[in-house]
mmCIF file of C-alpha atoms in Angstrom:
data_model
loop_
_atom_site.group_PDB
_atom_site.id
_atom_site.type_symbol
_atom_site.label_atom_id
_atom_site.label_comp_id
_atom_site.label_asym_id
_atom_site.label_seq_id
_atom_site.Cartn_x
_atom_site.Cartn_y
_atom_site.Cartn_z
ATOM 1 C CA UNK A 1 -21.727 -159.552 -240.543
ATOM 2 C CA UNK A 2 -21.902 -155.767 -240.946
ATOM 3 C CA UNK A 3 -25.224 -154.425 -242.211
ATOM 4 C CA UNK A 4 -24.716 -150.543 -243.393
ATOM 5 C CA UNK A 5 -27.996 -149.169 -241.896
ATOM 6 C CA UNK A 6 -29.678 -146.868 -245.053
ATOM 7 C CA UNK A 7 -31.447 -143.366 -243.171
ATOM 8 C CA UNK A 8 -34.700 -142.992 -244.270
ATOM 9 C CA UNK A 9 -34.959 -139.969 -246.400
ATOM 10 C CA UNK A 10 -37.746 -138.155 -244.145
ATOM 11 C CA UNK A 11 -35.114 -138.519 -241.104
ATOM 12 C CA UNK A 12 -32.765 -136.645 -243.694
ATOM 13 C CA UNK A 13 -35.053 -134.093 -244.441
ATOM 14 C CA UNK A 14 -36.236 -133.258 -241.075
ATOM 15 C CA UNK A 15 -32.539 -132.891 -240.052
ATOM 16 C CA UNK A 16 -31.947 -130.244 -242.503
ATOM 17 C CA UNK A 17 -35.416 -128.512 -241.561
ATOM 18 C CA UNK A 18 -34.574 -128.730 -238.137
ATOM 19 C CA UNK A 19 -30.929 -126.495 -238.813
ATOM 20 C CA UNK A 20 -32.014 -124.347 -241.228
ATOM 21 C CA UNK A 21 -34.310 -123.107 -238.196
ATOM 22 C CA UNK A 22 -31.714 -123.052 -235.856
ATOM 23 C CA UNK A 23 -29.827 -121.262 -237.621
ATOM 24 C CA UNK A 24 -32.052 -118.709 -238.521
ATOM 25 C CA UNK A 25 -33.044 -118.306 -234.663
ATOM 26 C CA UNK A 26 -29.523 -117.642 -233.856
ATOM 27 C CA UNK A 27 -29.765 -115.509 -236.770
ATOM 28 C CA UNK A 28 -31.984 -113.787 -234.914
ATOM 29 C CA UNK A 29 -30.754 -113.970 -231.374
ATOM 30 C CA UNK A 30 -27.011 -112.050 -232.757
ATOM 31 C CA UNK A 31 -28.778 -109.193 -234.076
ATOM 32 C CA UNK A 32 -30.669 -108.813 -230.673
ATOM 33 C CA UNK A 33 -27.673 -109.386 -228.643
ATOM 34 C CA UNK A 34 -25.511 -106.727 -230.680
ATOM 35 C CA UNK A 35 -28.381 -104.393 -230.256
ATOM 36 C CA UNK A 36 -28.847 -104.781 -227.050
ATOM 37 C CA UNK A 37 -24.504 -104.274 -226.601
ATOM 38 C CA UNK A 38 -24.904 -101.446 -228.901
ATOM 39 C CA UNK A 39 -27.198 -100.046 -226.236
ATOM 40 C CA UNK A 40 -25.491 -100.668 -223.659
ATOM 41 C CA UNK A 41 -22.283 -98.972 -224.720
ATOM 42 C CA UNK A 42 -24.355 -95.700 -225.276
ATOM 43 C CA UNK A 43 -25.601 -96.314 -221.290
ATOM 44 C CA UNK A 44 -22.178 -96.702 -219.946
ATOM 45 C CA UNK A 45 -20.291 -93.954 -222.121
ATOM 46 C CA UNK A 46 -23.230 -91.552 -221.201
ATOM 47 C CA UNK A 47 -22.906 -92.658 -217.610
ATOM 48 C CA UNK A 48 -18.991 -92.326 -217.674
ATOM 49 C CA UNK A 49 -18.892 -88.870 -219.204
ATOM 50 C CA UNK A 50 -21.671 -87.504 -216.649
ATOM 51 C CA UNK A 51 -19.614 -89.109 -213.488
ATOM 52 C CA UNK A 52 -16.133 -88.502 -215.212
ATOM 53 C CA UNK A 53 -15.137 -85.916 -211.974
ATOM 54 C CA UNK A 54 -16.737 -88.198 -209.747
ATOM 55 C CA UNK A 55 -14.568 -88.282 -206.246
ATOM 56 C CA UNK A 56 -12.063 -86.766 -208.232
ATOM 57 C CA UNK A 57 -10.570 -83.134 -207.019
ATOM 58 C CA UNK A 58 -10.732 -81.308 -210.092
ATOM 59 C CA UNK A 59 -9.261 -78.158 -208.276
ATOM 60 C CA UNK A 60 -5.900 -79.664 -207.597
ATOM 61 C CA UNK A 61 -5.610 -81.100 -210.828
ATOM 62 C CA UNK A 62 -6.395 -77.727 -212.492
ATOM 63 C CA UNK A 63 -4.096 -76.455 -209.922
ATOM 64 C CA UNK A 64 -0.858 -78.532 -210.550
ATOM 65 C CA UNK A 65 -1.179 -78.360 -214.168
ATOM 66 C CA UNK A 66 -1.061 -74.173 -214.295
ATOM 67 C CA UNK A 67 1.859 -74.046 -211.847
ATOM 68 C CA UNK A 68 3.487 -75.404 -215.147
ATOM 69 C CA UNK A 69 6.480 -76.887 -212.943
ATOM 70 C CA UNK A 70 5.693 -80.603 -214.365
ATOM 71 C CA UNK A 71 4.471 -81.259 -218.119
ATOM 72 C CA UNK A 72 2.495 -83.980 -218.527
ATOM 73 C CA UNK A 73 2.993 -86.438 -221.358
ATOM 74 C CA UNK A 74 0.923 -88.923 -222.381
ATOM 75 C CA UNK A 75 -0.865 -90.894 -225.837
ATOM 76 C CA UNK A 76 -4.296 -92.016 -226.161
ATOM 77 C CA UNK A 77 -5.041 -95.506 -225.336
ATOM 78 C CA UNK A 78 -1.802 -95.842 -223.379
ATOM 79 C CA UNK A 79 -2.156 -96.852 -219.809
ATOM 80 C CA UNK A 80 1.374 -95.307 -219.314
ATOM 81 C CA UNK A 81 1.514 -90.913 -218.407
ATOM 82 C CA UNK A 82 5.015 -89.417 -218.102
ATOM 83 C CA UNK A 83 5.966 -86.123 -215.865
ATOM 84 C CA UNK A 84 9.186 -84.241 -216.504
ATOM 85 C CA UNK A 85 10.643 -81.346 -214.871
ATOM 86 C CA UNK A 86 14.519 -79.724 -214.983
ATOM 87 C CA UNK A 87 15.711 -78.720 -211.472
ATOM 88 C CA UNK A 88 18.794 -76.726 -212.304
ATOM 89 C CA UNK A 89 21.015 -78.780 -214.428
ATOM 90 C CA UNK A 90 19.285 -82.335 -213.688
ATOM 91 C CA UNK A 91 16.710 -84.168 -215.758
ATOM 92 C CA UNK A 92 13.960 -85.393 -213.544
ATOM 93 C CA UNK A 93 11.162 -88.002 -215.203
ATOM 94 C CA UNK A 94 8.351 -89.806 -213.665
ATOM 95 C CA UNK A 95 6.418 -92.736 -215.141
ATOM 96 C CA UNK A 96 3.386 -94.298 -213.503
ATOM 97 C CA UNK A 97 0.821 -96.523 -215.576
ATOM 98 C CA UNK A 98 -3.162 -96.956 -214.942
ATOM 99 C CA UNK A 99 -2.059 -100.754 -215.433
ATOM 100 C CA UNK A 100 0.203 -100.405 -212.326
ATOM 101 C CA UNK A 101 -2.683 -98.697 -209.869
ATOM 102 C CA UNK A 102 -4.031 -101.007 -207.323
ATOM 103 C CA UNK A 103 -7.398 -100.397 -204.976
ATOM 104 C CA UNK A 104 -6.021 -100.946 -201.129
ATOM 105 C CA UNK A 105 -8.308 -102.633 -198.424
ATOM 106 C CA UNK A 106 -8.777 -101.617 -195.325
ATOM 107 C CA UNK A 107 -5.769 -101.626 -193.839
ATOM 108 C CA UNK A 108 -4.027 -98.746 -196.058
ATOM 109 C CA UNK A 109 0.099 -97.995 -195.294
ATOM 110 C CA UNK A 110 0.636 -95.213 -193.584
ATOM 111 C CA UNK A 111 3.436 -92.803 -194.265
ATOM 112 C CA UNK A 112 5.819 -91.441 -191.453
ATOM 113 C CA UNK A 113 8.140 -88.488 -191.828
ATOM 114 C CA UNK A 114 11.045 -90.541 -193.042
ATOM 115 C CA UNK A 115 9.022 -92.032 -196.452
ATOM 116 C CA UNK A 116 8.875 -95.482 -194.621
ATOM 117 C CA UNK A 117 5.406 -97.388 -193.890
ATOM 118 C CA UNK A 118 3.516 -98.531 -190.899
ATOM 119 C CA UNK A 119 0.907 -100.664 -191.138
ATOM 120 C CA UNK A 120 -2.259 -99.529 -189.156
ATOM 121 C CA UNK A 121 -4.131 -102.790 -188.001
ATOM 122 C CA UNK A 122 -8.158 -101.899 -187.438
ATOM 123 C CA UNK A 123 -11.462 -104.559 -186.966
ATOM 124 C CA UNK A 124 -13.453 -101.376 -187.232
ATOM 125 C CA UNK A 125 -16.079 -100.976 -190.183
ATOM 126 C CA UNK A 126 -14.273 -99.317 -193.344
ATOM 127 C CA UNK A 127 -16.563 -97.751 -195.941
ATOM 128 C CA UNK A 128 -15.696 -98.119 -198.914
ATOM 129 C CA UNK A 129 -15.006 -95.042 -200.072
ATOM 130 C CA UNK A 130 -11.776 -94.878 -197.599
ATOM 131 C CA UNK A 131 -10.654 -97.777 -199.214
ATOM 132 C CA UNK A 132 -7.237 -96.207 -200.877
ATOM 133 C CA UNK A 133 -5.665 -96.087 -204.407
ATOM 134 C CA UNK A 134 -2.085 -97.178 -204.759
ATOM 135 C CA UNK A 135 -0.345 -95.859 -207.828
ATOM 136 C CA UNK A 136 3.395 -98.045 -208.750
ATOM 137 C CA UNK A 137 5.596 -94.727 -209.763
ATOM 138 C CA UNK A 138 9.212 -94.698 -210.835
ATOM 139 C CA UNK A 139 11.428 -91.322 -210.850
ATOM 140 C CA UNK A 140 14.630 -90.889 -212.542
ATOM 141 C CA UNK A 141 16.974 -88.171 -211.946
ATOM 142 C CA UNK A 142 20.048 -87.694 -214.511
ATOM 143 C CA UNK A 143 23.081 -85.509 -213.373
ATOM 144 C CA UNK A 144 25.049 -83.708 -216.415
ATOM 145 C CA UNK A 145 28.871 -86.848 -215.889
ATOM 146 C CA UNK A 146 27.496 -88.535 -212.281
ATOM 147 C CA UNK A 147 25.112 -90.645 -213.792
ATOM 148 C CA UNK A 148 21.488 -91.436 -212.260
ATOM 149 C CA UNK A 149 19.082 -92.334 -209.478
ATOM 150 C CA UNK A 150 16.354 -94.286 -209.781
ATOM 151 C CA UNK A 151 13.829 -94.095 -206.959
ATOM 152 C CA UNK A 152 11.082 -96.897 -206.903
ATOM 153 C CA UNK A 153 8.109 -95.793 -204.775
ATOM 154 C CA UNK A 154 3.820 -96.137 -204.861
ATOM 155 C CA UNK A 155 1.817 -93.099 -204.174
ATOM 156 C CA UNK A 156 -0.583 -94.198 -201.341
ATOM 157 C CA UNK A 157 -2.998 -92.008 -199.446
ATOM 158 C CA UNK A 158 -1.480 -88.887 -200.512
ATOM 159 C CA UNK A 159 2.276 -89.518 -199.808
ATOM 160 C CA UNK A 160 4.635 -91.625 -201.286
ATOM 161 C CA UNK A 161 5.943 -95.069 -199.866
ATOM 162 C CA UNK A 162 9.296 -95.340 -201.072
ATOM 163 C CA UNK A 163 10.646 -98.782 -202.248
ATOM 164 C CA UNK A 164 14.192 -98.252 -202.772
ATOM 165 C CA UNK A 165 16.884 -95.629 -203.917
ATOM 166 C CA UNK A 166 19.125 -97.173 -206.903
ATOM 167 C CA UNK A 167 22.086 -95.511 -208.511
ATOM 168 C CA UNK A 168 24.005 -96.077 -211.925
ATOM 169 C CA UNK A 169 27.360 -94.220 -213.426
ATOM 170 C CA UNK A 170 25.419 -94.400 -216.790
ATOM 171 C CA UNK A 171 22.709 -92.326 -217.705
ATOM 172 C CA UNK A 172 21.864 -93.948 -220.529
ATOM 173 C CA UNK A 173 20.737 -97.313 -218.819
ATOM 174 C CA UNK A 174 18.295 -95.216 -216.337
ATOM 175 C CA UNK A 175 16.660 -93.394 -219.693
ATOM 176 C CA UNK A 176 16.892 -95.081 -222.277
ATOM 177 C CA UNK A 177 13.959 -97.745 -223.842
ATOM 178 C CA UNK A 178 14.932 -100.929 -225.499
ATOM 179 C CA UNK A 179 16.180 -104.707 -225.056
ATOM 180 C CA UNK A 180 19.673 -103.729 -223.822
ATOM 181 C CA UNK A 181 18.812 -100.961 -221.316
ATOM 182 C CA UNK A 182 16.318 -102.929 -219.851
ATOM 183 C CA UNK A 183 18.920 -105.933 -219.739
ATOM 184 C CA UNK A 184 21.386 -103.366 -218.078
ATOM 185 C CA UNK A 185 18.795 -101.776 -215.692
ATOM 186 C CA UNK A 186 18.159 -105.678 -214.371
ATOM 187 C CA UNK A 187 21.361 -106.113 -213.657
ATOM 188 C CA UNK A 188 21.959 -102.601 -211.417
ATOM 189 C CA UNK A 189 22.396 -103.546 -207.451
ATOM 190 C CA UNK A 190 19.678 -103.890 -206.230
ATOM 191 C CA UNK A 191 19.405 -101.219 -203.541
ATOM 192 C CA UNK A 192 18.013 -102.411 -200.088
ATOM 193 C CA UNK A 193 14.864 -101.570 -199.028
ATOM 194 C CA UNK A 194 14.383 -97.636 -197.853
ATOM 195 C CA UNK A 195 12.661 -98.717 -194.417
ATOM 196 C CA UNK A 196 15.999 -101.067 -193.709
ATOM 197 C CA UNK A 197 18.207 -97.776 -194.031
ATOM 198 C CA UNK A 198 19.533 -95.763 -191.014
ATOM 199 C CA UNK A 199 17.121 -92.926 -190.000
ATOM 200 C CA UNK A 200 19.327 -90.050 -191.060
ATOM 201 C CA UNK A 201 20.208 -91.427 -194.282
ATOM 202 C CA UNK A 202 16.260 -92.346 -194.944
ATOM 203 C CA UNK A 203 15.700 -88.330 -194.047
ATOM 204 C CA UNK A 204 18.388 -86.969 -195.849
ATOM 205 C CA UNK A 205 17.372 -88.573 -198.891
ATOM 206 C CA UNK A 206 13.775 -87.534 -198.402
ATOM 207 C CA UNK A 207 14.926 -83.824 -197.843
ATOM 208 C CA UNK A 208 16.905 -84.243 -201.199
ATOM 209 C CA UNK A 209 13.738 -85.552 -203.083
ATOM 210 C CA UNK A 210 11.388 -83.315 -201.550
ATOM 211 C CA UNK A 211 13.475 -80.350 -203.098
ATOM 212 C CA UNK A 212 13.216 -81.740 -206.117
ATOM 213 C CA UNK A 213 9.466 -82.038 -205.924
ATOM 214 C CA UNK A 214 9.005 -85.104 -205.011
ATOM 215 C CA UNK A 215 6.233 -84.394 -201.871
ATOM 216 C CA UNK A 216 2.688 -84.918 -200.834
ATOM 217 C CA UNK A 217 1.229 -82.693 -203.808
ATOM 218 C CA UNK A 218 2.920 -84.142 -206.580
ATOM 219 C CA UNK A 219 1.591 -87.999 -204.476
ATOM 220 C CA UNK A 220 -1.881 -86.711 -204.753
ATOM 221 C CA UNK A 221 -1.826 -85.343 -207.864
ATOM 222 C CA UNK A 222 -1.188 -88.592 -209.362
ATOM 223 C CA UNK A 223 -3.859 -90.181 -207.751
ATOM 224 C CA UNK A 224 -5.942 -87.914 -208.410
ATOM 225 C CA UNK A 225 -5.066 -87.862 -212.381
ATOM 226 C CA UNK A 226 -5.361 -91.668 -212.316
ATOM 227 C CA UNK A 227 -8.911 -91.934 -211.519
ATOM 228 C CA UNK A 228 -9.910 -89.153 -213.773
ATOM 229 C CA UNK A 229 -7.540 -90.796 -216.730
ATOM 230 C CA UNK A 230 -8.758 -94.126 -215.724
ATOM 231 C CA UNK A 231 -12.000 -92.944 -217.146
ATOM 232 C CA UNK A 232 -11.470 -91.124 -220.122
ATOM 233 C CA UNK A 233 -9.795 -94.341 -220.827
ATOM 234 C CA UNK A 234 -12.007 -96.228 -220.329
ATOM 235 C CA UNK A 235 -14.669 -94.230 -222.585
ATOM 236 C CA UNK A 236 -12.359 -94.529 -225.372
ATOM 237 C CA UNK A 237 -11.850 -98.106 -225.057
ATOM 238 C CA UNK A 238 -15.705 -98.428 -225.025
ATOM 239 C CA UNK A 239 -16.360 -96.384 -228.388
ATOM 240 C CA UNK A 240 -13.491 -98.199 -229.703
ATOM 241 C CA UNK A 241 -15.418 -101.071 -228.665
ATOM 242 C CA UNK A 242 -18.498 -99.939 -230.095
ATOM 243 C CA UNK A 243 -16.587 -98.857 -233.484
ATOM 244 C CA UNK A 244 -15.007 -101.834 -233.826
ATOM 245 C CA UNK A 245 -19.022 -103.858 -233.563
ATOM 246 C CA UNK A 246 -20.894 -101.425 -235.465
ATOM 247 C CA UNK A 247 -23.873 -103.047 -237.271
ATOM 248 C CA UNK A 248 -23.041 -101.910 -241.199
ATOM 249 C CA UNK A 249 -26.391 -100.244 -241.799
ATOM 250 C CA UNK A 250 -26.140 -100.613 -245.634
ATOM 251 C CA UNK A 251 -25.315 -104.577 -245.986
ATOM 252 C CA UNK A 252 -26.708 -105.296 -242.823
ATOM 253 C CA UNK A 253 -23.941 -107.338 -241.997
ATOM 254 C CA UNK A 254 -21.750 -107.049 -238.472
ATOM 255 C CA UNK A 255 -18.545 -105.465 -239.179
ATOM 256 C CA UNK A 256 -15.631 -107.951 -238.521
#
């Protein structure tokens, strides 16, 4: 037969005891631990702003910006920077994201005169600071009635590595930003890959990029923008951060 076992009211009481003192003690340890975060976002943001031209080449940045030949658009805690230029009649944009920038290891593409990539094979001890930035870029270039290119390529130690050369009849599809253009851009032949294509038509259409601007500069430029974005970013998304878990100093309660 089933005997309901009765607690004994001391147990009861020194189970309540026992969590109203936990709970106090964590009490305790989440104002410490926010503290401590609170301090440490002032460490790192300090430390960011002080390094924030560290291994960056502030001269060429400075430089590229005053020729005035590409403006620079961009929005505050977007990972995503635009660069647009006119050359003559045509529209040329360029879109590369922090999200899209990958560190390389040692063994970083190389870039020969055609755009294409070789891939330099080495057991010798890399330091780390050769260890290259790749940056995922895509240009488009809209023609007044013939339509657009699309040119996928990542800027890689200072050059670009071209993917693939894409063309539509519509230049709506290449510029324009919601569900259906995307839809339609999917669907656009795929091009085949620029290292598979004939050697004069690889340096013919490297000659007709270059003109447009599309050379080593602008390659190193956006490298060099992406690590000095990548931390101005990343200082706003720390006081953001710290913003969003400020300690209310009048109710003493954590903001939520």
């Amino acid at each position: 037969m089933f005997k309901l076992k009765i607690p004994n009211p001391a147990d009861l009481t020194n189970v309540v005891a026992g969590t109203v003192t936990r709970t106090a003690q964590l009490g305790l340890n989440v104002a410490q631990l926010v503290l401590n975060l609170h301090q440490t976002f002032h460490s790192e943001i300090a430390s960011l702003r002080k390094n924030i031209n560290h291994k960056v080449d502030v001269e060429l940045v400075d430089k590229f910006k005053k020729t005035g030949v590409w403006q620079i658009h961009e929005t505050t805690g977007s990972s995503e920077i635009t660069l647009t230029r006119t050359f003559h009649a045509e529209k040329i944009t360029l879109v590369f994201s922090l999200s899209d920038t990958e560190q390389l290891g040692p063994n970083i593409p190389t870039i020969d005169d055609t755009g294409s990539a070789s891939q330099e094979q080495t057991t010798e001890h890399v330091d780390l600071d050769d260890i290259g930035t790749a940056v995922t870029c895509t240009m488009t270039i809209v023609k007044p009635l013939k339509g657009a290119l699309l040119v996928k390529c990542i800027a890689v130690n200072n050059h670009f590595l071209i993917d693939n050369v894409s063309y539509t009849d519509d230049a709506s599809v290449a510029t324009r930003k919601d569900a259906e253009a995307d839809y339609r851009r999917s669907n656009i032949y795929i091009a085949p890959q620029f290292d598979t294509l004939g050697e004069p038509m690889q340096q013919g259409l490297v000659a007709f990029l270059e003109e447009r601007g599309f050379n080593d500069v602008l390659a190193k430029f956006i490298l060099e923008y992406s690590k000095q974005r990548e931390r101005v970013q990343r200082i706003n998304w720390l006081e953001g951060l710290e913003k969003f878990i400020t300690k209310d100093q009048g109710s003493g309660l954590i903001a939520t």
